[in-house]
Short mmCIF file of N, CA, C and O in Angstrom, two decimals:
data_model
loop_
_atom_site.label_atom_id
_atom_site.label_comp_id
_atom_site.label_asym_id
_atom_site.label_seq_id
_atom_site.Cartn_x
_atom_site.Cartn_y
_atom_site.Cartn_z
N MET A 1075 16.43 21.66 139.59
CA MET A 1075 17.07 22.21 140.77
C MET A 1075 16.58 23.54 141.19
O MET A 1075 16.63 23.96 142.29
N LYS A 1076 15.99 24.17 140.13
CA LYS A 1076 15.41 25.56 140.41
C LYS A 1076 14.19 25.61 141.44
O LYS A 1076 14.22 26.35 142.41
N TYR A 1077 13.41 24.64 141.26
CA TYR A 1077 12.10 24.68 142.15
C TYR A 1077 12.28 24.20 143.54
O TYR A 1077 11.67 24.79 144.38
N PRO A 1078 13.27 23.26 143.79
CA PRO A 1078 13.50 23.01 145.25
C PRO A 1078 14.17 24.23 145.94
O PRO A 1078 13.82 24.58 147.21
N LEU A 1079 14.81 25.05 145.20
CA LEU A 1079 15.44 26.29 145.85
C LEU A 1079 14.41 27.26 146.12
O LEU A 1079 14.34 27.93 147.06
N LEU A 1080 13.43 27.48 145.14
CA LEU A 1080 12.39 28.34 145.23
C LEU A 1080 11.53 28.03 146.40
O LEU A 1080 10.97 28.76 147.11
N ALA A 1081 11.30 26.65 146.55
CA ALA A 1081 10.34 26.06 147.65
C ALA A 1081 11.13 26.36 149.10
O ALA A 1081 10.42 26.78 150.05
N LEU A 1082 12.48 26.29 149.13
CA LEU A 1082 13.14 26.67 150.28
C LEU A 1082 13.01 28.17 150.74
O LEU A 1082 12.83 28.38 151.83
N ILE A 1083 13.13 28.96 149.65
CA ILE A 1083 13.06 30.34 149.95
C ILE A 1083 11.62 30.71 150.44
O ILE A 1083 11.41 31.44 151.43
N LYS A 1084 10.67 30.12 149.81
CA LYS A 1084 9.14 30.32 150.20
C LYS A 1084 8.88 29.77 151.62
O LYS A 1084 8.31 30.38 152.51
N LEU A 1085 9.65 28.59 152.04
CA LEU A 1085 9.49 28.11 153.37
C LEU A 1085 10.13 29.11 154.35
O LEU A 1085 9.48 29.24 155.51
N TYR A 1086 11.31 29.77 153.99
CA TYR A 1086 11.84 30.78 154.85
C TYR A 1086 10.92 31.87 154.97
O TYR A 1086 10.68 32.44 156.15
N GLN A 1087 10.19 32.50 153.79
CA GLN A 1087 9.44 33.51 153.91
C GLN A 1087 8.23 33.35 154.80
O GLN A 1087 7.72 34.19 155.46
N TRP A 1088 7.74 32.08 154.81
CA TRP A 1088 6.45 31.83 155.62
C TRP A 1088 6.70 31.48 157.04
O TRP A 1088 5.86 31.70 157.87
N THR A 1089 7.95 31.00 157.47
CA THR A 1089 8.23 30.56 158.78
C THR A 1089 9.14 31.46 159.49
O THR A 1089 8.78 31.99 160.62
N ILE A 1090 10.34 31.70 159.04
CA ILE A 1090 11.40 32.44 159.75
C ILE A 1090 11.27 33.98 159.62
O ILE A 1090 11.35 34.74 160.55
N SER A 1091 11.08 34.46 158.39
CA SER A 1091 10.93 35.82 158.05
C SER A 1091 9.89 36.59 158.86
O SER A 1091 10.25 37.83 159.33
N PRO A 1092 8.72 36.08 159.14
CA PRO A 1092 7.86 36.86 159.94
C PRO A 1092 8.30 36.96 161.35
O PRO A 1092 7.98 37.99 162.08
N LEU A 1093 9.08 36.13 161.84
CA LEU A 1093 9.65 36.16 163.18
C LEU A 1093 10.64 37.36 163.33
O LEU A 1093 10.86 37.89 164.35
N LEU A 1094 11.43 37.50 162.27
CA LEU A 1094 12.69 38.47 162.32
C LEU A 1094 12.04 39.90 162.03
O LEU A 1094 12.68 40.93 162.44
N GLY A 1095 10.86 40.05 161.23
CA GLY A 1095 10.41 41.41 161.01
C GLY A 1095 11.16 42.00 159.76
O GLY A 1095 12.16 41.43 159.24
N PRO A 1096 10.87 43.27 159.31
CA PRO A 1096 11.48 43.81 158.36
C PRO A 1096 12.84 44.29 158.68
O PRO A 1096 12.93 45.43 159.25
N VAL A 1097 13.88 43.54 158.49
CA VAL A 1097 15.27 44.08 158.86
C VAL A 1097 16.24 44.22 157.66
O VAL A 1097 17.33 44.77 157.79
N CYS A 1098 15.76 43.97 156.40
CA CYS A 1098 16.66 44.12 155.19
C CYS A 1098 16.76 45.72 154.94
O CYS A 1098 15.78 46.30 154.94
N LYS A 1099 17.99 46.06 154.53
CA LYS A 1099 18.19 47.42 154.18
C LYS A 1099 18.01 47.68 152.67
O LYS A 1099 17.85 48.82 152.35
N TYR A 1100 17.67 46.71 152.01
CA TYR A 1100 17.51 46.98 150.53
C TYR A 1100 16.00 46.60 150.25
O TYR A 1100 15.20 45.95 150.99
N TYR A 1101 15.49 47.18 149.23
CA TYR A 1101 14.23 46.86 148.58
C TYR A 1101 14.45 46.32 147.20
O TYR A 1101 15.24 46.83 146.42
N PRO A 1102 13.92 45.14 146.77
CA PRO A 1102 13.14 44.22 147.78
C PRO A 1102 13.94 43.59 148.69
O PRO A 1102 15.28 43.49 148.64
N SER A 1103 13.34 42.89 149.72
CA SER A 1103 14.13 42.18 150.70
C SER A 1103 14.97 41.20 150.05
O SER A 1103 14.76 40.73 148.89
N CYS A 1104 16.07 40.56 150.76
CA CYS A 1104 16.90 39.71 150.27
C CYS A 1104 16.19 38.37 149.88
O CYS A 1104 16.56 37.80 148.83
N SER A 1105 15.18 37.82 150.65
CA SER A 1105 14.49 36.75 150.17
C SER A 1105 13.70 36.94 148.94
O SER A 1105 13.75 35.90 148.06
N HIS A 1106 13.04 38.00 148.72
CA HIS A 1106 12.34 38.22 147.57
C HIS A 1106 13.27 38.44 146.38
O HIS A 1106 13.03 38.07 145.23
N TYR A 1107 14.41 39.07 146.52
CA TYR A 1107 15.49 39.18 145.62
C TYR A 1107 15.92 37.69 145.09
O TYR A 1107 16.05 37.47 143.98
N GLY A 1108 16.16 36.95 146.10
CA GLY A 1108 16.64 35.53 145.88
C GLY A 1108 15.62 34.77 144.98
O GLY A 1108 16.06 34.13 144.15
N TYR A 1109 14.41 34.91 145.40
CA TYR A 1109 13.38 34.15 144.72
C TYR A 1109 13.12 34.67 143.25
O TYR A 1109 13.23 33.84 142.34
N THR A 1110 13.16 36.00 143.02
CA THR A 1110 13.18 36.54 141.66
C THR A 1110 14.40 36.15 140.94
O THR A 1110 14.31 35.80 139.62
N ALA A 1111 15.58 36.26 141.43
CA ALA A 1111 16.72 35.97 140.86
C ALA A 1111 16.69 34.50 140.34
O ALA A 1111 17.14 34.22 139.19
N ILE A 1112 16.45 33.57 141.13
CA ILE A 1112 16.58 32.14 140.79
C ILE A 1112 15.40 31.92 139.91
O ILE A 1112 15.57 31.10 138.82
N ASP A 1113 14.23 32.45 139.88
CA ASP A 1113 13.10 32.29 138.95
C ASP A 1113 13.49 32.81 137.68
O ASP A 1113 13.19 32.20 136.68
N ARG A 1114 14.10 33.88 137.61
CA ARG A 1114 14.43 34.61 136.30
C ARG A 1114 15.71 34.13 135.61
O ARG A 1114 15.73 33.96 134.50
N HIS A 1115 16.73 33.69 136.38
CA HIS A 1115 18.00 33.35 135.83
C HIS A 1115 18.34 31.96 135.95
O HIS A 1115 19.46 31.60 135.41
N GLY A 1116 17.52 31.25 136.62
CA GLY A 1116 17.86 29.68 136.88
C GLY A 1116 18.69 29.49 138.08
O GLY A 1116 19.08 30.45 138.81
N ALA A 1117 18.92 28.17 138.54
CA ALA A 1117 19.35 27.83 139.66
C ALA A 1117 20.82 28.47 139.99
O ALA A 1117 21.20 28.85 141.04
N LEU A 1118 21.74 28.30 138.92
CA LEU A 1118 23.12 28.67 139.13
C LEU A 1118 23.38 30.02 139.17
O LEU A 1118 23.85 30.54 140.12
N LYS A 1119 23.02 30.68 138.15
CA LYS A 1119 23.24 32.32 138.28
C LYS A 1119 22.29 32.92 139.18
O LYS A 1119 22.81 33.87 139.89
N GLY A 1120 21.16 32.53 139.53
CA GLY A 1120 20.27 33.14 140.48
C GLY A 1120 20.86 32.77 141.87
O GLY A 1120 20.67 33.84 142.65
N THR A 1121 21.41 31.77 142.17
CA THR A 1121 21.99 31.56 143.44
C THR A 1121 23.31 32.43 143.64
O THR A 1121 23.55 32.97 144.70
N ALA A 1122 24.10 32.57 142.55
CA ALA A 1122 25.18 33.63 142.60
C ALA A 1122 24.85 35.01 142.81
O ALA A 1122 25.44 35.74 143.67
N LEU A 1123 23.77 35.36 142.15
CA LEU A 1123 23.28 36.70 142.32
C LEU A 1123 22.74 36.85 143.87
O LEU A 1123 22.97 37.92 144.48
N THR A 1124 22.05 35.94 144.35
CA THR A 1124 21.55 36.03 145.61
C THR A 1124 22.63 35.95 146.72
O THR A 1124 22.57 36.76 147.64
N ALA A 1125 23.69 35.11 146.49
CA ALA A 1125 24.90 35.19 147.36
C ALA A 1125 25.50 36.66 147.47
O ALA A 1125 25.91 37.08 148.51
N TRP A 1126 25.67 37.09 146.21
CA TRP A 1126 26.32 38.48 146.13
C TRP A 1126 25.43 39.49 146.87
O TRP A 1126 26.00 40.38 147.59
N ARG A 1127 24.12 39.41 146.74
CA ARG A 1127 23.23 40.32 147.43
C ARG A 1127 23.30 40.19 148.98
O ARG A 1127 23.46 41.26 149.71
N ILE A 1128 23.40 39.05 149.39
CA ILE A 1128 23.44 38.70 150.83
C ILE A 1128 24.77 39.29 151.44
O ILE A 1128 24.82 39.84 152.54
N LEU A 1129 25.88 38.96 150.60
CA LEU A 1129 27.12 39.55 151.06
C LEU A 1129 27.25 41.12 151.02
O LEU A 1129 27.86 41.61 151.97
N ARG A 1130 26.32 41.72 150.22
CA ARG A 1130 26.34 43.18 150.27
C ARG A 1130 25.52 43.66 151.34
O ARG A 1130 25.44 44.84 151.74
N CYS A 1131 24.66 42.89 151.89
CA CYS A 1131 23.72 43.39 153.03
C CYS A 1131 24.38 43.25 154.34
O CYS A 1131 24.33 42.02 154.93
N ASN A 1132 25.14 44.31 154.65
CA ASN A 1132 25.82 44.24 155.98
C ASN A 1132 25.73 45.60 156.56
O ASN A 1132 25.17 46.51 156.09
N PRO A 1133 26.28 45.76 157.99
CA PRO A 1133 26.05 46.95 158.66
C PRO A 1133 26.65 48.15 158.04
O PRO A 1133 26.23 49.29 158.28
N TRP A 1134 27.66 47.93 157.10
CA TRP A 1134 28.39 49.18 156.48
C TRP A 1134 27.79 49.50 155.18
O TRP A 1134 28.09 50.49 154.60
N SER A 1135 26.68 48.86 154.70
CA SER A 1135 26.14 49.09 153.41
C SER A 1135 25.04 50.17 153.68
O SER A 1135 24.38 50.25 154.69
N LEU A 1136 24.94 50.97 152.68
CA LEU A 1136 23.74 52.01 152.73
C LEU A 1136 22.45 51.53 152.37
O LEU A 1136 21.49 52.18 152.69
N GLY A 1137 22.28 50.40 151.62
CA GLY A 1137 21.14 49.80 151.30
C GLY A 1137 20.47 50.66 150.00
O GLY A 1137 21.29 51.10 149.30
N GLY A 1138 19.05 50.50 149.94
CA GLY A 1138 18.47 51.11 148.84
C GLY A 1138 17.74 50.23 147.96
O GLY A 1138 17.46 49.04 148.39
N VAL A 1139 17.45 50.71 146.83
CA VAL A 1139 16.62 49.87 145.82
C VAL A 1139 17.64 49.15 144.94
O VAL A 1139 18.53 49.70 144.41
N ASP A 1140 17.49 47.83 144.98
CA ASP A 1140 18.32 46.91 144.11
C ASP A 1140 17.45 45.95 143.43
O ASP A 1140 17.12 45.00 144.13
N HIS A 1141 17.08 45.98 142.36
CA HIS A 1141 16.29 44.99 141.59
C HIS A 1141 17.22 44.04 141.05
O HIS A 1141 18.36 44.24 140.71
N VAL A 1142 16.64 42.78 140.63
CA VAL A 1142 17.21 41.79 139.91
C VAL A 1142 17.60 42.26 138.41
O VAL A 1142 16.57 42.75 137.78
N PRO A 1143 18.82 42.09 137.92
CA PRO A 1143 18.87 42.49 136.59
C PRO A 1143 18.12 41.64 135.70
O PRO A 1143 17.83 40.49 135.91
N PRO A 1144 17.73 42.26 134.43
CA PRO A 1144 16.87 41.61 133.59
C PRO A 1144 17.75 40.55 132.85
O PRO A 1144 19.14 40.51 132.81
N ARG A 1145 17.08 39.41 132.37
CA ARG A 1145 17.82 38.37 131.72
C ARG A 1145 18.15 38.87 130.39
O ARG A 1145 17.27 39.37 129.59
N LYS A 1146 19.36 38.60 130.05
CA LYS A 1146 19.81 39.03 128.67
C LYS A 1146 19.92 37.74 127.69
O LYS A 1146 20.33 36.68 128.24
N ARG A 1147 19.55 37.86 126.56
CA ARG A 1147 19.66 36.79 125.54
C ARG A 1147 21.15 36.85 125.03
O ARG A 1147 21.67 37.86 124.78
N PRO A 1148 21.60 35.59 124.90
CA PRO A 1148 23.00 35.46 124.31
C PRO A 1148 23.02 35.83 122.94
O PRO A 1148 22.14 35.85 122.32
N ARG A 1149 24.17 36.35 122.46
CA ARG A 1149 24.26 36.72 121.10
C ARG A 1149 23.95 35.62 120.18
O ARG A 1149 23.41 35.96 119.11
N TRP A 1150 24.37 34.43 120.34
CA TRP A 1150 24.01 33.26 119.49
C TRP A 1150 22.50 33.19 119.22
O TRP A 1150 22.11 32.84 118.13
N HIS A 1151 21.81 33.52 120.41
CA HIS A 1151 20.23 33.34 120.23
C HIS A 1151 19.80 34.50 119.42
O HIS A 1151 18.93 34.20 118.54
N GLU A 1152 20.28 35.76 119.37
CA GLU A 1152 19.86 36.80 118.47
C GLU A 1152 20.21 36.38 117.01
O GLU A 1152 19.43 36.68 116.08
N MET A 1153 21.46 35.73 116.76
CA MET A 1153 21.77 35.67 115.34
C MET A 1153 20.98 34.35 114.80
O MET A 1153 20.50 34.38 113.74
N LEU A 1154 20.66 33.44 115.73
CA LEU A 1154 19.79 32.33 115.28
C LEU A 1154 18.45 32.81 115.15
O LEU A 1154 17.73 32.26 114.02
N ARG A 1155 17.89 33.57 115.86
CA ARG A 1155 16.59 34.26 115.66
C ARG A 1155 16.43 35.08 114.29
O ARG A 1155 15.49 34.82 113.50
N ASP A 1156 17.44 35.92 114.04
CA ASP A 1156 17.56 36.55 112.73
C ASP A 1156 17.60 35.71 111.55
O ASP A 1156 17.01 35.86 110.58
N ALA A 1157 18.46 34.56 111.64
CA ALA A 1157 18.52 33.66 110.52
C ALA A 1157 17.15 32.99 110.33
O ALA A 1157 16.74 32.75 109.09
N TRP A 1158 16.45 32.69 111.33
CA TRP A 1158 15.23 31.96 111.22
C TRP A 1158 14.17 32.85 110.61
O TRP A 1158 13.53 32.31 109.67
N ARG A 1159 14.15 34.13 111.07
CA ARG A 1159 13.32 35.04 110.44
C ARG A 1159 13.50 35.28 108.87
O ARG A 1159 12.71 35.40 108.05
N ALA A 1160 14.77 35.43 108.58
CA ALA A 1160 15.19 35.63 107.22
C ALA A 1160 14.67 34.29 106.42
O ALA A 1160 14.37 34.47 105.14
N ARG A 1161 14.86 33.13 106.82
CA ARG A 1161 14.52 31.89 106.13
C ARG A 1161 13.04 31.79 105.89
O ARG A 1161 12.57 31.45 104.93
N LYS A 1162 12.30 32.35 107.02
CA LYS A 1162 10.66 32.21 106.93
C LYS A 1162 10.15 33.33 106.11
O LYS A 1162 9.07 33.21 105.89
N GLY A 1163 11.07 34.38 105.83
CA GLY A 1163 10.61 35.53 104.92
C GLY A 1163 10.15 36.64 105.87
O GLY A 1163 9.65 37.63 105.28
N GLY A 1164 10.24 36.53 107.25
CA GLY A 1164 9.95 37.67 107.94
C GLY A 1164 10.97 38.66 108.05
O GLY A 1164 11.98 38.48 107.56
N THR A 1165 10.64 39.76 108.88
CA THR A 1165 11.73 40.73 109.12
C THR A 1165 12.50 40.58 110.32
O THR A 1165 11.87 40.11 111.22
N SER A 1166 13.63 41.02 110.41
CA SER A 1166 14.35 41.00 111.67
C SER A 1166 14.38 42.29 112.30
O SER A 1166 13.99 43.23 111.80
N ALA A 1167 14.73 42.36 113.52
CA ALA A 1167 14.58 43.69 114.26
C ALA A 1167 15.65 44.57 113.78
O ALA A 1167 15.65 45.98 113.94
N ALA A 1168 16.63 44.11 113.11
CA ALA A 1168 17.70 44.99 112.76
C ALA A 1168 17.47 45.82 111.30
O ALA A 1168 18.09 46.70 111.00
N GLU A 1169 16.54 45.07 110.51
CA GLU A 1169 16.28 45.75 109.20
C GLU A 1169 14.81 46.34 109.26
O GLU A 1169 13.92 45.72 109.84
N PRO A 1170 14.59 47.37 108.46
CA PRO A 1170 13.34 48.09 108.59
C PRO A 1170 12.37 47.31 107.64
O PRO A 1170 12.79 46.42 106.84
N ALA A 1171 11.18 47.31 107.96
CA ALA A 1171 10.22 46.48 107.30
C ALA A 1171 10.00 46.72 105.80
O ALA A 1171 9.66 45.80 105.13
N ASN A 1172 10.06 48.06 105.33
CA ASN A 1172 9.86 48.22 104.03
C ASN A 1172 11.12 48.48 103.18
O ASN A 1172 11.09 49.18 102.20
N GLU A 1173 12.17 48.02 103.56
CA GLU A 1173 13.44 48.16 102.79
C GLU A 1173 13.41 47.45 101.55
O GLU A 1173 13.02 46.25 101.31
N GLY A 1174 13.63 48.20 100.36
CA GLY A 1174 13.68 47.64 98.97
C GLY A 1174 12.40 47.53 98.45
O GLY A 1174 12.30 46.97 97.36
N GLN A 1175 11.35 47.89 99.06
CA GLN A 1175 10.00 47.90 98.58
C GLN A 1175 9.59 49.21 98.11
O GLN A 1175 9.85 50.27 98.87
N THR A 1176 8.81 49.40 97.07
CA THR A 1176 8.11 50.72 96.68
C THR A 1176 6.70 50.62 96.93
O THR A 1176 6.04 49.50 96.64
N SER A 1177 6.11 51.69 97.37
CA SER A 1177 4.75 51.61 97.63
C SER A 1177 4.10 52.89 96.80
O SER A 1177 4.92 53.77 96.40
N PRO A 1178 2.71 52.79 96.48
CA PRO A 1178 2.26 53.98 95.67
C PRO A 1178 2.43 55.33 96.35
O PRO A 1178 2.59 56.21 95.74
N THR A 1179 2.53 55.37 97.69
CA THR A 1179 2.65 56.65 98.39
C THR A 1179 4.09 57.23 98.23
O THR A 1179 4.33 58.38 98.27
N SER A 1180 4.99 56.38 98.16
CA SER A 1180 6.41 56.79 98.01
C SER A 1180 6.82 57.26 96.64
O SER A 1180 7.58 58.10 96.47
N GLN A 1181 5.97 56.96 95.51
CA GLN A 1181 6.29 57.34 94.35
C GLN A 1181 5.65 58.80 93.98
O GLN A 1181 6.19 59.57 93.34
N SER A 1182 4.41 59.00 94.64
CA SER A 1182 3.85 60.30 94.47
C SER A 1182 4.18 61.17 95.59
O SER A 1182 4.87 60.64 96.47
N SER A 1183 3.75 62.46 95.59
CA SER A 1183 4.10 63.25 96.67
C SER A 1183 3.39 62.92 97.93
O SER A 1183 2.19 62.57 97.95
N PRO A 1184 4.08 62.91 99.06
CA PRO A 1184 3.50 62.32 100.27
C PRO A 1184 2.62 63.42 100.82
O PRO A 1184 2.70 64.57 100.60
N SER A 1185 1.43 62.86 101.43
CA SER A 1185 0.45 63.89 101.87
C SER A 1185 0.75 64.21 103.30
O SER A 1185 0.12 65.30 103.68
N SER A 1186 1.39 63.61 104.06
CA SER A 1186 1.61 64.02 105.41
C SER A 1186 3.07 63.87 105.68
O SER A 1186 3.85 63.11 105.00
N PRO A 1187 3.66 64.59 106.84
CA PRO A 1187 5.07 64.40 107.27
C PRO A 1187 5.29 62.92 107.72
O PRO A 1187 6.47 62.42 107.58
N ALA A 1188 4.25 62.29 108.29
CA ALA A 1188 4.60 60.87 108.66
C ALA A 1188 4.76 60.02 107.46
O ALA A 1188 5.63 59.00 107.71
N ALA A 1189 4.36 60.28 106.25
CA ALA A 1189 4.59 59.58 105.14
C ALA A 1189 5.96 59.60 104.60
O ALA A 1189 6.51 58.66 103.98
N GLU A 1190 6.54 60.90 104.84
CA GLU A 1190 8.00 61.06 104.55
C GLU A 1190 8.99 60.35 105.40
O GLU A 1190 10.13 59.99 105.06
N THR A 1191 8.58 60.04 106.67
CA THR A 1191 9.52 59.42 107.67
C THR A 1191 9.52 57.94 107.56
O THR A 1191 8.45 57.38 107.43
N PRO A 1192 10.57 57.38 107.32
CA PRO A 1192 10.70 55.78 107.23
C PRO A 1192 9.93 55.22 108.55
O PRO A 1192 9.97 55.75 109.62
N SER A 1193 9.45 54.04 108.25
CA SER A 1193 8.73 53.28 109.36
C SER A 1193 9.54 52.99 110.69
O SER A 1193 9.21 53.10 111.74
N HIS A 1194 10.93 52.82 110.25
CA HIS A 1194 11.79 52.29 111.57
C HIS A 1194 12.13 53.60 112.30
O HIS A 1194 12.36 53.51 113.45
N ALA A 1195 11.87 54.84 111.78
CA ALA A 1195 12.16 56.13 112.58
C ALA A 1195 10.80 56.45 113.33
O ALA A 1195 10.84 57.28 114.19
N GLN A 1196 9.69 55.98 112.80
CA GLN A 1196 8.43 56.26 113.56
C GLN A 1196 8.18 55.32 114.77
O GLN A 1196 7.32 55.70 115.49
N GLY A 1197 8.99 54.47 114.98
CA GLY A 1197 8.74 53.57 116.03
C GLY A 1197 7.78 52.38 115.80
O GLY A 1197 7.37 51.61 116.67
N ALA A 1198 7.50 52.22 114.53
CA ALA A 1198 6.62 51.22 114.22
C ALA A 1198 7.34 49.79 113.87
O ALA A 1198 8.45 49.80 113.92
#
């Protein structure tokens, strides 16, 4: 269902939109917003986001920059991913990579301040 909606938006952009000119108060335009929303969130949620955007695009609106919100992964997806990584022996994003392990540099005196800082605090 997603692709026919995207095709309709492209058809509008190629045929009707050039005749109307740049009349949208928001950036990106409502048709670009709708295309991105449906492409990113799917047919149902993307159509709802697009309808809400079109309702906000009225003479009393101030307009401005309004990007499509990023797609969020559901909580069950994060839990499933962490369980899969734990089963495979990999590390999850919630735990540091060197937890519970000792390395030769941690037993002797560290040679640099970076060696004193845990890897999760370094952004690694």
